[in-house]
Amino acid sequence: MALKILFSLADHEGGSLEKLLDDFWQSFRFRNDILGEAMEDTSQPLAPEIKKFAEHLVNGVAEHLEEIDGLVNSYATNWALDRMARVDLAILRLAAFELLHCPDVPHNVVINEAIELGKRFGTEETPPFINGVLDHLSRTSRPTAS
């Protein structure tokens, strides 16, 4: 869900992040399973812990966006942020936030989840690209986590 929200940020012109989140939660419902597939019925309640965790991730990315983008840009050799596929950039931002600011989540879990998201939503090139950038970021941000 956090990835879907971060992906939609590129289309969000002006306004607050709170408004974007409110619009997102009011307009979309997703299954509470691992794939988070969209559902037609938006009247069903969303599990509060899922919404809270997704918002924690999105707000964390937004709060640290400059730092995250600087690091992603420096580790994505020969790729400028504005040339990256939107989904790849959203995955990298999400995973970078977790690597940098969620030390309770093991780095290999963050990277593996990002690769799985890349397989699901990206292109054939997404998983190795994500892996390379995040592996480098992980080694520099968590040097003892090897």
Tab-separated table of N, CA and C in Angstrom:
chain	number	residue	atom	x	y	z
A	1	MET	N	0.828	-1.190	0.000
A	1	MET	CA	0.000	0.000	0.000
A	1	MET	C	0.868	1.247	0.000
A	2	ALA	N	1.940	1.205	0.802
A	2	ALA	CA	2.839	2.359	0.851
A	2	ALA	C	3.439	2.617	-0.527
A	3	LEU	N	3.806	1.561	-1.227
A	3	LEU	CA	4.354	1.724	-2.575
A	3	LEU	C	3.331	2.381	-3.494
A	4	LYS	N	2.088	1.954	-3.416
A	4	LYS	CA	1.046	2.522	-4.264
A	4	LYS	C	0.845	4.003	-3.957
A	5	ILE	N	0.927	4.369	-2.705
A	5	ILE	CA	0.787	5.781	-2.330
A	5	ILE	C	1.990	6.567	-2.830
A	6	LEU	N	3.197	6.037	-2.612
A	6	LEU	CA	4.402	6.739	-3.065
A	6	LEU	C	4.410	6.891	-4.586
A	7	PHE	N	3.945	5.879	-5.277
A	7	PHE	CA	3.849	5.954	-6.729
A	7	PHE	C	2.915	7.087	-7.144
A	8	SER	N	1.813	7.247	-6.430
A	8	SER	CA	0.837	8.278	-6.780
A	8	SER	C	1.320	9.681	-6.424
A	9	LEU	N	2.348	9.804	-5.610
A	9	LEU	CA	2.873	11.121	-5.249
A	9	LEU	C	3.364	11.900	-6.464
A	10	ALA	N	3.843	11.194	-7.476
A	10	ALA	CA	4.342	11.872	-8.667
A	10	ALA	C	3.236	12.664	-9.362
A	11	ASP	N	1.996	12.228	-9.232
A	11	ASP	CA	0.871	12.925	-9.846
A	11	ASP	C	0.257	13.960	-8.908
A	12	HIS	N	0.745	14.014	-7.699
A	12	HIS	CA	0.186	14.888	-6.671
A	12	HIS	C	0.815	16.269	-6.795
A	13	GLU	N	0.021	17.203	-7.267
A	13	GLU	CA	0.528	18.562	-7.439
A	13	GLU	C	-0.031	19.445	-6.336
A	14	GLY	N	0.853	19.950	-5.493
A	14	GLY	CA	0.428	20.829	-4.419
A	14	GLY	C	-0.392	20.090	-3.378
A	15	GLY	N	-0.907	20.819	-2.430
A	15	GLY	CA	-1.693	20.190	-1.383
A	15	GLY	C	-0.812	19.475	-0.388
A	16	SER	N	-1.424	19.021	0.647
A	16	SER	CA	-0.671	18.382	1.715
A	16	SER	C	-0.617	16.870	1.522
A	17	LEU	N	0.344	16.282	2.165
A	17	LEU	CA	0.452	14.829	2.159
A	17	LEU	C	-0.762	14.224	2.858
A	18	GLU	N	-1.240	14.891	3.891
A	18	GLU	CA	-2.434	14.415	4.595
A	18	GLU	C	-3.632	14.320	3.647
A	19	LYS	N	-3.790	15.316	2.787
A	19	LYS	CA	-4.897	15.298	1.833
A	19	LYS	C	-4.725	14.156	0.840
A	20	LEU	N	-3.510	13.956	0.374
A	20	LEU	CA	-3.257	12.843	-0.547
A	20	LEU	C	-3.610	11.517	0.117
A	21	LEU	N	-3.189	11.336	1.367
A	21	LEU	CA	-3.496	10.095	2.086
A	21	LEU	C	-5.000	9.937	2.270
A	22	ASP	N	-5.671	11.005	2.676
A	22	ASP	CA	-7.131	10.941	2.838
A	22	ASP	C	-7.816	10.555	1.532
A	23	ASP	N	-7.404	11.203	0.439
A	23	ASP	CA	-7.987	10.889	-0.870
A	23	ASP	C	-7.719	9.434	-1.242
A	24	PHE	N	-6.523	8.986	-0.981
A	24	PHE	CA	-6.162	7.608	-1.319
A	24	PHE	C	-7.026	6.622	-0.543
A	25	TRP	N	-7.118	6.797	0.769
A	25	TRP	CA	-7.890	5.856	1.592
A	25	TRP	C	-9.380	5.913	1.271
A	26	GLN	N	-9.894	7.075	0.894
A	26	GLN	CA	-11.312	7.184	0.562
A	26	GLN	C	-11.633	6.601	-0.812
A	27	SER	N	-10.664	6.628	-1.710
A	27	SER	CA	-10.919	6.219	-3.086
A	27	SER	C	-10.602	4.767	-3.376
A	28	PHE	N	-9.741	4.172	-2.576
A	28	PHE	CA	-9.280	2.824	-2.885
A	28	PHE	C	-9.381	1.909	-1.680
A	29	ARG	N	-9.645	0.646	-1.953
A	29	ARG	CA	-9.603	-0.402	-0.930
A	29	ARG	C	-8.797	-1.549	-1.520
A	30	PHE	N	-8.007	-2.134	-0.676
A	30	PHE	CA	-7.169	-3.237	-1.107
A	30	PHE	C	-7.335	-4.396	-0.147
A	31	ARG	N	-7.186	-5.569	-0.667
A	31	ARG	CA	-7.241	-6.754	0.188
A	31	ARG	C	-6.126	-6.669	1.224
A	32	ASN	N	-6.352	-7.284	2.359
A	32	ASN	CA	-5.353	-7.283	3.429
A	32	ASN	C	-4.351	-8.418	3.276
A	33	ASP	N	-4.215	-8.921	2.042
A	33	ASP	CA	-3.251	-9.991	1.825
A	33	ASP	C	-1.925	-9.410	1.350
A	34	ILE	N	-0.992	-10.266	1.078
A	34	ILE	CA	0.355	-9.821	0.725
A	34	ILE	C	0.399	-9.038	-0.577
A	35	LEU	N	-0.494	-9.334	-1.514
A	35	LEU	CA	-0.469	-8.641	-2.787
A	35	LEU	C	-1.212	-7.321	-2.758
A	36	GLY	N	-2.120	-7.164	-1.810
A	36	GLY	CA	-2.859	-5.911	-1.700
A	36	GLY	C	-3.619	-5.563	-2.958
A	37	GLU	N	-4.261	-6.560	-3.550
A	37	GLU	CA	-5.025	-6.340	-4.781
A	37	GLU	C	-6.196	-5.393	-4.530
A	38	ALA	N	-6.511	-4.600	-5.534
A	38	ALA	CA	-7.616	-3.651	-5.418
A	38	ALA	C	-8.944	-4.394	-5.327
A	39	MET	N	-9.865	-3.804	-4.587
A	39	MET	CA	-11.216	-4.356	-4.458
A	39	MET	C	-12.199	-3.320	-4.997
A	40	GLU	N	-13.295	-3.803	-5.528
A	40	GLU	CA	-14.333	-2.911	-6.047
A	40	GLU	C	-15.071	-2.192	-4.917
A	41	ASP	N	-15.324	-2.900	-3.828
A	41	ASP	CA	-16.142	-2.376	-2.739
A	41	ASP	C	-15.304	-1.513	-1.805
A	42	THR	N	-15.489	-0.195	-1.866
A	42	THR	CA	-14.729	0.708	-1.007
A	42	THR	C	-15.406	0.933	0.340
A	43	SER	N	-16.500	0.235	0.597
A	43	SER	CA	-17.187	0.416	1.870
A	43	SER	C	-16.607	-0.473	2.968
A	44	GLN	N	-15.835	-1.481	2.594
A	44	GLN	CA	-15.257	-2.375	3.596
A	44	GLN	C	-14.150	-1.646	4.352
A	45	PRO	N	-14.118	-1.803	5.664
A	45	PRO	CA	-13.093	-1.102	6.453
A	45	PRO	C	-11.706	-1.688	6.205
A	46	LEU	N	-10.731	-0.823	6.285
A	46	LEU	CA	-9.335	-1.220	6.161
A	46	LEU	C	-8.809	-1.514	7.556
A	47	ALA	N	-8.017	-2.563	7.671
A	47	ALA	CA	-7.436	-2.892	8.974
A	47	ALA	C	-6.598	-1.706	9.455
A	48	PRO	N	-6.865	-1.193	10.653
A	48	PRO	CA	-6.175	0.011	11.141
A	48	PRO	C	-4.658	-0.145	11.199
A	49	GLU	N	-4.169	-1.332	11.538
A	49	GLU	CA	-2.713	-1.510	11.634
A	49	GLU	C	-2.047	-1.432	10.265
A	50	ILE	N	-2.752	-1.840	9.222
A	50	ILE	CA	-2.199	-1.741	7.868
A	50	ILE	C	-2.114	-0.282	7.453
A	51	LYS	N	-3.186	0.441	7.682
A	51	LYS	CA	-3.203	1.863	7.340
A	51	LYS	C	-2.123	2.614	8.125
A	52	LYS	N	-2.002	2.337	9.401
A	52	LYS	CA	-1.021	3.018	10.246
A	52	LYS	C	0.401	2.741	9.763
A	53	PHE	N	0.703	1.481	9.443
A	53	PHE	CA	2.048	1.130	8.997
A	53	PHE	C	2.355	1.758	7.638
A	54	ALA	N	1.396	1.719	6.711
A	54	ALA	CA	1.601	2.326	5.395
A	54	ALA	C	1.851	3.824	5.531
A	55	GLU	N	1.086	4.489	6.379
A	55	GLU	CA	1.273	5.924	6.576
A	55	GLU	C	2.602	6.233	7.255
A	56	HIS	N	3.038	5.376	8.162
A	56	HIS	CA	4.350	5.547	8.791
A	56	HIS	C	5.440	5.535	7.716
A	57	LEU	N	5.368	4.583	6.804
A	57	LEU	CA	6.367	4.489	5.746
A	57	LEU	C	6.310	5.691	4.813
A	58	VAL	N	5.116	6.059	4.384
A	58	VAL	CA	4.965	7.181	3.454
A	58	VAL	C	5.427	8.483	4.108
A	59	ASN	N	5.010	8.726	5.337
A	59	ASN	CA	5.435	9.940	6.033
A	59	ASN	C	6.943	9.955	6.258
A	60	GLY	N	7.512	8.794	6.547
A	60	GLY	CA	8.962	8.703	6.726
A	60	GLY	C	9.711	9.030	5.454
A	61	VAL	N	9.237	8.500	4.338
A	61	VAL	CA	9.862	8.822	3.052
A	61	VAL	C	9.748	10.313	2.785
A	62	ALA	N	8.565	10.874	2.988
A	62	ALA	CA	8.358	12.302	2.733
A	62	ALA	C	9.259	13.163	3.624
A	63	GLU	N	9.376	12.786	4.873
A	63	GLU	CA	10.188	13.561	5.816
A	63	GLU	C	11.669	13.521	5.471
A	64	HIS	N	12.130	12.419	4.934
A	64	HIS	CA	13.556	12.236	4.641
A	64	HIS	C	13.848	12.196	3.141
A	65	LEU	N	12.941	12.745	2.342
A	65	LEU	CA	13.037	12.613	0.891
A	65	LEU	C	14.343	13.163	0.323
A	66	GLU	N	14.763	14.307	0.776
A	66	GLU	CA	15.994	14.908	0.255
A	66	GLU	C	17.199	14.004	0.526
A	67	GLU	N	17.294	13.502	1.742
A	67	GLU	CA	18.384	12.591	2.104
A	67	GLU	C	18.320	11.311	1.268
A	68	ILE	N	17.127	10.729	1.186
A	68	ILE	CA	16.937	9.474	0.448
A	68	ILE	C	17.277	9.666	-1.027
A	69	ASP	N	16.742	10.707	-1.634
A	69	ASP	CA	17.004	10.936	-3.054
A	69	ASP	C	18.486	11.188	-3.319
A	70	GLY	N	19.149	11.893	-2.421
A	70	GLY	CA	20.585	12.124	-2.587
A	70	GLY	C	21.375	10.829	-2.586
A	71	LEU	N	21.031	9.946	-1.655
A	71	LEU	CA	21.734	8.662	-1.584
A	71	LEU	C	21.392	7.758	-2.759
A	72	VAL	N	20.118	7.669	-3.092
A	72	VAL	CA	19.718	6.840	-4.237
A	72	VAL	C	20.402	7.347	-5.498
A	73	ASN	N	20.417	8.642	-5.680
A	73	ASN	CA	21.049	9.226	-6.855
A	73	ASN	C	22.539	8.899	-6.907
A	74	SER	N	23.194	8.913	-5.760
A	74	SER	CA	24.631	8.631	-5.753
A	74	SER	C	24.947	7.157	-5.984
A	75	TYR	N	24.030	6.255	-5.637
A	75	TYR	CA	24.278	4.826	-5.804
A	75	TYR	C	23.697	4.263	-7.095
A	76	ALA	N	22.821	4.986	-7.738
A	76	ALA	CA	22.236	4.537	-9.009
A	76	ALA	C	23.132	5.035	-10.140
A	77	THR	N	24.229	4.351	-10.327
A	77	THR	CA	25.234	4.757	-11.298
A	77	THR	C	24.616	4.938	-12.679
A	78	ASN	N	24.902	6.096	-13.269
A	78	ASN	CA	24.433	6.444	-14.617
A	78	ASN	C	22.920	6.582	-14.738
A	79	TRP	N	22.225	6.774	-13.623
A	79	TRP	CA	20.779	6.977	-13.657
A	79	TRP	C	20.407	8.198	-12.832
A	80	ALA	N	19.842	9.192	-13.471
A	80	ALA	CA	19.312	10.351	-12.754
A	80	ALA	C	17.913	9.991	-12.258
A	81	LEU	N	17.529	10.555	-11.132
A	81	LEU	CA	16.216	10.251	-10.560
A	81	LEU	C	15.088	10.511	-11.554
A	82	ASP	N	15.189	11.586	-12.305
A	82	ASP	CA	14.104	11.926	-13.227
A	82	ASP	C	14.047	11.018	-14.451
A	83	ARG	N	15.048	10.165	-14.635
A	83	ARG	CA	15.043	9.211	-15.744
A	83	ARG	C	14.615	7.812	-15.302
A	84	MET	N	14.517	7.597	-14.006
A	84	MET	CA	14.117	6.278	-13.499
A	84	MET	C	12.628	6.055	-13.703
A	85	ALA	N	12.273	4.796	-13.880
A	85	ALA	CA	10.854	4.450	-13.918
A	85	ALA	C	10.236	4.835	-12.580
A	86	ARG	N	9.030	5.365	-12.620
A	86	ARG	CA	8.379	5.826	-11.385
A	86	ARG	C	8.268	4.725	-10.347
A	87	VAL	N	7.946	3.517	-10.790
A	87	VAL	CA	7.792	2.428	-9.822
A	87	VAL	C	9.140	2.067	-9.214
A	88	ASP	N	10.206	2.081	-10.006
A	88	ASP	CA	11.533	1.778	-9.474
A	88	ASP	C	11.929	2.815	-8.424
A	89	LEU	N	11.689	4.073	-8.729
A	89	LEU	CA	12.025	5.137	-7.789
A	89	LEU	C	11.207	5.025	-6.502
A	90	ALA	N	9.927	4.705	-6.629
A	90	ALA	CA	9.081	4.550	-5.437
A	90	ALA	C	9.570	3.389	-4.576
A	91	ILE	N	9.942	2.288	-5.203
A	91	ILE	CA	10.463	1.131	-4.452
A	91	ILE	C	11.777	1.503	-3.765
A	92	LEU	N	12.657	2.166	-4.486
A	92	LEU	CA	13.947	2.559	-3.901
A	92	LEU	C	13.759	3.515	-2.727
A	93	ARG	N	12.861	4.463	-2.866
A	93	ARG	CA	12.615	5.407	-1.772
A	93	ARG	C	12.076	4.689	-0.546
A	94	LEU	N	11.142	3.816	-0.754
A	94	LEU	CA	10.550	3.067	0.355
A	94	LEU	C	11.599	2.226	1.064
A	95	ALA	N	12.357	1.467	0.312
A	95	ALA	CA	13.374	0.594	0.896
A	95	ALA	C	14.510	1.397	1.529
A	96	ALA	N	14.898	2.497	0.903
A	96	ALA	CA	15.959	3.329	1.476
A	96	ALA	C	15.526	3.887	2.825
A	97	PHE	N	14.272	4.319	2.926
A	97	PHE	CA	13.783	4.800	4.224
A	97	PHE	C	13.916	3.706	5.276
A	98	GLU	N	13.507	2.505	4.924
A	98	GLU	CA	13.585	1.405	5.891
A	98	GLU	C	15.030	1.093	6.263
A	99	LEU	N	15.929	1.092	5.282
A	99	LEU	CA	17.335	0.813	5.576
A	99	LEU	C	17.935	1.876	6.491
A	100	LEU	N	17.583	3.116	6.244
A	100	LEU	CA	18.183	4.228	6.980
A	100	LEU	C	17.523	4.506	8.323
A	101	HIS	N	16.226	4.278	8.417
A	101	HIS	CA	15.491	4.757	9.591
A	101	HIS	C	14.664	3.695	10.316
A	102	CYS	N	14.786	2.455	9.925
A	102	CYS	CA	14.067	1.362	10.593
A	102	CYS	C	15.072	0.257	10.935
A	103	PRO	N	15.962	0.509	11.884
A	103	PRO	CA	17.026	-0.448	12.171
A	103	PRO	C	16.531	-1.793	12.711
A	104	ASP	N	15.278	-1.848	13.151
A	104	ASP	CA	14.731	-3.105	13.651
A	104	ASP	C	14.377	-4.075	12.521
A	105	VAL	N	14.342	-3.569	11.282
A	105	VAL	CA	14.063	-4.436	10.131
A	105	VAL	C	15.402	-4.846	9.535
A	106	PRO	N	15.693	-6.137	9.503
A	106	PRO	CA	16.980	-6.584	8.955
A	106	PRO	C	17.161	-6.126	7.504
A	107	HIS	N	18.395	-5.730	7.187
A	107	HIS	CA	18.655	-5.190	5.852
A	107	HIS	C	18.316	-6.185	4.744
A	108	ASN	N	18.563	-7.463	4.974
A	108	ASN	CA	18.259	-8.443	3.926
A	108	ASN	C	16.751	-8.578	3.708
A	109	VAL	N	15.957	-8.371	4.738
A	109	VAL	CA	14.501	-8.403	4.595
A	109	VAL	C	14.037	-7.206	3.756
A	110	VAL	N	14.584	-6.039	4.044
A	110	VAL	CA	14.229	-4.838	3.280
A	110	VAL	C	14.555	-5.043	1.804
A	111	ILE	N	15.757	-5.521	1.524
A	111	ILE	CA	16.183	-5.705	0.135
A	111	ILE	C	15.344	-6.772	-0.554
A	112	ASN	N	15.108	-7.880	0.115
A	112	ASN	CA	14.297	-8.948	-0.495
A	112	ASN	C	12.874	-8.490	-0.792
A	113	GLU	N	12.276	-7.742	0.135
A	113	GLU	CA	10.923	-7.242	-0.100
A	113	GLU	C	10.893	-6.261	-1.269
A	114	ALA	N	11.914	-5.424	-1.364
A	114	ALA	CA	11.990	-4.472	-2.473
A	114	ALA	C	12.139	-5.207	-3.804
A	115	ILE	N	12.949	-6.243	-3.822
A	115	ILE	CA	13.115	-7.034	-5.048
A	115	ILE	C	11.793	-7.691	-5.438
A	116	GLU	N	11.070	-8.219	-4.460
A	116	GLU	CA	9.763	-8.838	-4.750
A	116	GLU	C	8.772	-7.810	-5.298
A	117	LEU	N	8.784	-6.606	-4.731
A	117	LEU	CA	7.926	-5.545	-5.267
A	117	LEU	C	8.326	-5.219	-6.703
A	118	GLY	N	9.631	-5.208	-6.962
A	118	GLY	CA	10.119	-4.949	-8.310
A	118	GLY	C	9.676	-6.016	-9.288
A	119	LYS	N	9.689	-7.272	-8.857
A	119	LYS	CA	9.228	-8.365	-9.722
A	119	LYS	C	7.743	-8.210	-10.025
A	120	ARG	N	6.998	-7.792	-9.030
A	120	ARG	CA	5.541	-7.691	-9.167
A	120	ARG	C	5.108	-6.479	-9.993
A	121	PHE	N	5.765	-5.343	-9.764
A	121	PHE	CA	5.282	-4.102	-10.362
A	121	PHE	C	6.222	-3.480	-11.393
A	122	GLY	N	7.452	-3.940	-11.456
A	122	GLY	CA	8.423	-3.338	-12.363
A	122	GLY	C	8.605	-4.109	-13.647
A	123	THR	N	9.717	-3.848	-14.284
A	123	THR	CA	10.071	-4.541	-15.513
A	123	THR	C	11.067	-5.657	-15.190
A	124	GLU	N	11.520	-6.310	-16.207
A	124	GLU	CA	12.510	-7.373	-16.041
A	124	GLU	C	13.821	-6.830	-15.458
A	125	GLU	N	14.123	-5.581	-15.762
A	125	GLU	CA	15.363	-4.961	-15.285
A	125	GLU	C	15.254	-4.426	-13.858
A	126	THR	N	14.040	-4.299	-13.350
A	126	THR	CA	13.848	-3.690	-12.031
A	126	THR	C	14.531	-4.454	-10.897
A	127	PRO	N	14.319	-5.764	-10.744
A	127	PRO	CA	14.922	-6.453	-9.588
A	127	PRO	C	16.444	-6.323	-9.483
A	128	PRO	N	17.214	-6.550	-10.570
A	128	PRO	CA	18.662	-6.392	-10.408
A	128	PRO	C	19.077	-4.946	-10.146
A	129	PHE	N	18.362	-3.994	-10.737
A	129	PHE	CA	18.661	-2.586	-10.499
A	129	PHE	C	18.425	-2.242	-9.028
A	130	ILE	N	17.267	-2.629	-8.507
A	130	ILE	CA	16.908	-2.384	-7.107
A	130	ILE	C	17.946	-3.039	-6.188
A	131	ASN	N	18.278	-4.287	-6.487
A	131	ASN	CA	19.238	-5.025	-5.666
A	131	ASN	C	20.584	-4.308	-5.615
A	132	GLY	N	21.083	-3.867	-6.762
A	132	GLY	CA	22.381	-3.209	-6.802
A	132	GLY	C	22.415	-1.925	-5.989
A	133	VAL	N	21.418	-1.090	-6.174
A	133	VAL	CA	21.371	0.186	-5.456
A	133	VAL	C	21.227	-0.050	-3.952
A	134	LEU	N	20.299	-0.920	-3.572
A	134	LEU	CA	20.041	-1.136	-2.146
A	134	LEU	C	21.178	-1.885	-1.457
A	135	ASP	N	21.826	-2.788	-2.172
A	135	ASP	CA	22.969	-3.489	-1.588
A	135	ASP	C	24.067	-2.497	-1.235
A	136	HIS	N	24.345	-1.588	-2.155
A	136	HIS	CA	25.362	-0.565	-1.897
A	136	HIS	C	24.936	0.341	-0.738
A	137	LEU	N	23.702	0.774	-0.749
A	137	LEU	CA	23.195	1.623	0.330
A	137	LEU	C	23.245	0.899	1.665
A	138	SER	N	22.891	-0.367	1.659
A	138	SER	CA	22.906	-1.156	2.888
A	138	SER	C	24.316	-1.270	3.457
A	139	ARG	N	25.285	-1.520	2.591
A	139	ARG	CA	26.658	-1.682	3.068
A	139	ARG	C	27.228	-0.387	3.648
A	140	THR	N	26.773	0.770	3.140
A	140	THR	CA	27.276	2.020	3.674
A	140	THR	C	26.460	2.535	4.846
A	141	SER	N	25.157	2.233	4.857
A	141	SER	CA	24.315	2.746	5.949
A	141	SER	C	24.298	1.832	7.161
A	142	ARG	N	24.561	0.547	6.944
A	142	ARG	CA	24.599	-0.437	8.022
A	142	ARG	C	25.846	-1.296	7.877
A	143	PRO	N	27.009	-0.699	8.045
A	143	PRO	CA	28.244	-1.431	7.764
A	143	PRO	C	28.440	-2.678	8.631
A	144	THR	N	27.835	-2.726	9.797
A	144	THR	CA	27.994	-3.917	10.649
A	144	THR	C	26.948	-4.972	10.355
A	145	ALA	N	26.038	-4.688	9.413
A	145	ALA	CA	24.943	-5.610	9.119
A	145	ALA	C	25.323	-6.667	8.088
A	146	SER	N	26.555	-6.768	7.710
A	146	SER	CA	26.967	-7.701	6.673
A	146	SER	C	26.806	-9.116	7.065
